[in-house]
Amino acid sequence: MRAGMWRLSTICGRGFRHAIPDNVAFYEDGIENKALKTQIFSERGIGAIMHFAGSIIVTESVEKPLNYYRNNTVNSHGLVTTAIAAGIRHFIFSSTAVVCGNPTAIPIGETHPTAPINPYGRSKLMTEMMLADTAEAHDFNFCALRYFNVAGADPDLRTGQSTAGATHLIEVAVEAALGKRDYVAVYGTDYDAADGTGVRGEPSALVSENASILREQKWQPRYDDLETITRHALAWERKLSEMRTGR
């Protein structure tokens, strides 16, 4: 493993500078900039890529599908192409449980069939398929993380969700708790869910299973209960308010 793997370089379009420590190399531009990616990979001796950039709002993807195919699929293609040219062998991709569409089983395991029902899910699944094909043809391995309604924050409050107009449920709830929004919207009462309410509109339920990583990697999450996750999210939201007001 090359030492450069541990030297983080970040390409950021709509991110937040406060998320990157001052002692970490930082590059700001769009992920589609091939020349900059080539420069970073050459200068920093990158050994692995963690690709978490992307568009993630389901309803927006229905309204603007081409934007999602460009940002999530086409730009990922450019990143993978440049990575292969630079000899980078390891790739972690932030995908989504939405690639499974309306699940036939809950929780959703790694072998669950993929059948996305919106452009967001399809744009992510296309990238997963591209990575799988690339791994077959090159000395290259990847991991696709499938999850949904991400929540929580770093317990030490170094970073957390900072996006304006968040749609993730717990982020919306803590914003409402702190008076940053007037209410938490609940859509409908007749969805196929335990309490009849909508879970971000569609699908009605998505719960990812983590059995494989627990079994194969001997990994145990440190913060896996909802109360702790929510408490960290609330604490981060308070700190974010202080950062933005300069207090």
Short mmCIF file of C-alpha atoms in Angstrom, two decimals, residues 63-243:
data_model
loop_
_atom_site.label_atom_id
_atom_site.label_comp_id
_atom_site.label_asym_id
_atom_site.label_seq_id
_atom_site.Cartn_x
_atom_site.Cartn_y
_atom_site.Cartn_z
CA GLU A 63 -37.57 16.65 -12.09
CA LYS A 64 -34.01 16.93 -13.43
CA PRO A 65 -32.91 13.43 -14.45
CA LEU A 66 -30.18 14.56 -16.86
CA ASN A 67 -28.48 16.52 -14.08
CA TYR A 68 -28.31 13.33 -12.03
CA TYR A 69 -26.98 11.18 -14.84
CA ARG A 70 -24.31 13.80 -15.52
CA ASN A 71 -23.24 14.40 -11.94
CA ASN A 72 -23.59 10.88 -10.53
CA THR A 73 -22.79 8.72 -13.55
CA VAL A 74 -20.85 10.67 -16.16
CA ASN A 75 -18.61 12.42 -13.63
CA SER A 76 -17.98 9.11 -11.86
CA HIS A 77 -16.95 7.64 -15.22
CA GLY A 78 -14.40 10.43 -15.60
CA LEU A 79 -13.05 9.86 -12.10
CA VAL A 80 -12.69 6.11 -12.58
CA THR A 81 -11.08 6.57 -16.02
CA THR A 82 -8.48 8.94 -14.60
CA ALA A 83 -7.89 6.65 -11.63
CA ILE A 84 -7.20 3.68 -13.89
CA ALA A 85 -4.79 5.75 -15.98
CA ALA A 86 -2.95 6.72 -12.78
CA GLY A 87 -2.72 3.12 -11.56
CA ILE A 88 -5.00 3.63 -8.55
CA ARG A 89 -6.28 0.22 -7.50
CA HIS A 90 -8.67 0.89 -4.60
CA PHE A 91 -12.01 2.68 -4.79
CA ILE A 92 -14.80 3.22 -2.23
CA PHE A 93 -18.06 4.45 -3.72
CA SER A 94 -20.92 6.03 -1.82
CA SER A 95 -23.95 4.40 -3.42
CA THR A 96 -27.45 4.09 -1.97
CA ALA A 97 -29.98 1.51 -0.83
CA VAL A 98 -32.32 3.13 -3.36
CA VAL A 99 -30.73 0.93 -6.05
CA CYS A 100 -32.91 -1.89 -4.67
CA GLY A 101 -36.16 -0.07 -5.47
CA ASN A 102 -39.14 -1.45 -3.56
CA PRO A 103 -37.42 -4.17 -1.53
CA THR A 104 -38.76 -7.69 -1.35
CA ALA A 105 -37.17 -8.21 2.07
CA ILE A 106 -36.29 -6.01 5.06
CA PRO A 107 -33.50 -5.49 5.98
CA ILE A 108 -31.88 -5.33 2.54
CA GLY A 109 -28.87 -7.64 2.18
CA GLU A 110 -26.00 -7.33 -0.28
CA THR A 111 -27.48 -9.94 -2.61
CA HIS A 112 -30.89 -8.28 -2.86
CA PRO A 113 -31.90 -7.73 -6.52
CA THR A 114 -31.40 -4.21 -7.85
CA ALA A 115 -34.39 -2.50 -9.45
CA PRO A 116 -34.26 1.28 -8.85
CA ILE A 117 -37.48 3.19 -9.44
CA ASN A 118 -36.15 6.73 -9.89
CA PRO A 119 -33.31 8.48 -11.75
CA TYR A 120 -31.29 8.93 -8.56
CA GLY A 121 -31.19 5.19 -7.92
CA ARG A 122 -30.53 4.39 -11.57
CA SER A 123 -27.66 6.90 -11.77
CA LYS A 124 -26.01 5.25 -8.76
CA LEU A 125 -26.59 1.70 -10.02
CA MET A 126 -25.01 2.59 -13.37
CA THR A 127 -21.89 3.63 -11.50
CA GLU A 128 -21.88 0.40 -9.48
CA MET A 129 -22.10 -1.60 -12.73
CA MET A 130 -19.29 0.48 -14.26
CA LEU A 131 -17.08 -0.22 -11.24
CA ALA A 132 -17.82 -3.95 -11.40
CA ASP A 133 -16.94 -4.11 -15.10
CA THR A 134 -13.77 -2.10 -14.48
CA ALA A 135 -12.72 -4.48 -11.71
CA GLU A 136 -13.11 -7.39 -14.14
CA ALA A 137 -10.93 -5.74 -16.78
CA HIS A 138 -8.23 -4.08 -14.63
CA ASP A 139 -6.14 -4.56 -11.50
CA PHE A 140 -8.76 -2.70 -9.53
CA ASN A 141 -11.05 -3.37 -6.58
CA PHE A 142 -13.99 -1.42 -5.22
CA CYS A 143 -16.58 -1.29 -2.48
CA ALA A 144 -20.06 0.20 -2.98
CA LEU A 145 -21.71 1.41 0.23
CA ARG A 146 -25.51 1.12 0.16
CA TYR A 147 -27.31 3.04 2.85
CA PHE A 148 -30.21 5.42 3.31
CA ASN A 149 -31.19 8.44 5.41
CA VAL A 150 -27.70 9.00 6.75
CA ALA A 151 -27.64 10.61 10.19
CA GLY A 152 -25.40 11.53 13.08
CA ALA A 153 -22.12 13.42 13.32
CA ASP A 154 -18.57 13.07 14.55
CA PRO A 155 -18.84 12.70 18.37
CA ASP A 156 -15.95 15.19 18.72
CA LEU A 157 -17.92 17.66 16.56
CA ARG A 158 -15.22 18.04 13.95
CA THR A 159 -17.71 17.51 11.14
CA GLY A 160 -21.31 16.66 10.37
CA GLN A 161 -24.04 17.34 7.84
CA SER A 162 -23.87 21.00 6.83
CA THR A 163 -25.98 21.18 3.67
CA ALA A 164 -28.69 23.82 3.55
CA GLY A 165 -32.18 22.51 2.81
CA ALA A 166 -31.41 19.01 4.09
CA THR A 167 -33.89 16.21 3.35
CA HIS A 168 -32.55 13.48 5.66
CA LEU A 169 -35.09 12.84 8.40
CA ILE A 170 -32.98 13.22 11.56
CA GLU A 171 -31.23 16.31 10.17
CA VAL A 172 -34.64 17.82 9.44
CA ALA A 173 -35.82 16.93 12.95
CA VAL A 174 -32.85 18.50 14.75
CA GLU A 175 -33.20 21.65 12.62
CA ALA A 176 -36.83 21.86 13.72
CA ALA A 177 -35.85 21.24 17.35
CA LEU A 178 -33.50 24.24 17.20
CA GLY A 179 -36.02 26.47 15.46
CA LYS A 180 -34.26 26.47 12.11
CA ARG A 181 -37.44 25.29 10.42
CA ASP A 182 -41.05 25.55 11.51
CA TYR A 183 -42.02 21.89 11.34
CA VAL A 184 -41.17 18.38 10.19
CA ALA A 185 -43.33 17.54 7.18
CA VAL A 186 -45.10 14.17 7.21
CA TYR A 187 -46.54 13.17 3.83
CA GLY A 188 -49.72 11.09 3.90
CA THR A 189 -51.19 8.55 6.30
CA ASP A 190 -51.74 5.48 4.13
CA TYR A 191 -48.22 4.43 3.09
CA ASP A 192 -47.13 0.83 3.44
CA ALA A 193 -45.18 1.59 6.62
CA ALA A 194 -45.66 0.72 10.28
CA ASP A 195 -47.31 4.03 11.16
CA GLY A 196 -48.79 4.81 7.75
CA THR A 197 -46.53 7.82 7.21
CA GLY A 198 -44.26 8.36 4.22
CA VAL A 199 -40.53 7.69 4.54
CA ARG A 200 -39.19 10.49 2.32
CA GLY A 201 -41.98 9.71 -0.11
CA GLU A 202 -40.70 6.50 -1.72
CA PRO A 203 -40.01 3.65 -1.32
CA SER A 204 -42.10 3.11 1.79
CA ALA A 205 -39.28 1.41 3.71
CA LEU A 206 -35.53 0.94 3.25
CA VAL A 207 -33.31 -0.65 5.88
CA SER A 208 -29.81 -1.78 4.92
CA GLU A 209 -28.32 -4.90 6.48
CA ASN A 210 -24.73 -4.77 7.74
CA ALA A 211 -24.27 -8.48 8.40
CA SER A 212 -21.60 -8.97 5.74
CA ILE A 213 -19.16 -6.37 7.04
CA LEU A 214 -19.70 -7.56 10.60
CA ARG A 215 -18.97 -11.14 9.56
CA GLU A 216 -16.18 -10.70 7.02
CA GLN A 217 -14.29 -7.70 8.39
CA LYS A 218 -14.79 -8.34 12.12
CA TRP A 219 -15.98 -4.75 12.41
CA GLN A 220 -18.33 -3.43 15.06
CA PRO A 221 -19.93 0.01 14.93
CA ARG A 222 -19.28 2.17 17.99
CA TYR A 223 -22.40 4.30 17.65
CA ASP A 224 -25.32 2.21 16.45
CA ASP A 225 -28.31 3.24 18.54
CA LEU A 226 -30.76 5.88 17.39
CA GLU A 227 -30.63 7.92 20.59
CA THR A 228 -26.85 8.38 20.37
CA ILE A 229 -26.98 9.14 16.65
CA THR A 230 -29.64 11.79 17.21
CA ARG A 231 -27.79 13.32 20.15
CA HIS A 232 -24.62 13.70 18.06
CA ALA A 233 -26.61 15.21 15.19
CA LEU A 234 -28.23 17.73 17.53
CA ALA A 235 -24.91 18.70 19.10
CA TRP A 236 -23.37 19.23 15.67
CA GLU A 237 -26.31 21.35 14.54
CA ARG A 238 -25.82 23.59 17.58
CA LYS A 239 -22.12 23.95 16.79
CA LEU A 240 -22.90 24.67 13.14
CA SER A 241 -25.12 27.54 14.25
CA GLU A 242 -22.28 28.94 16.34
CA MET A 243 -19.84 28.63 13.43
#
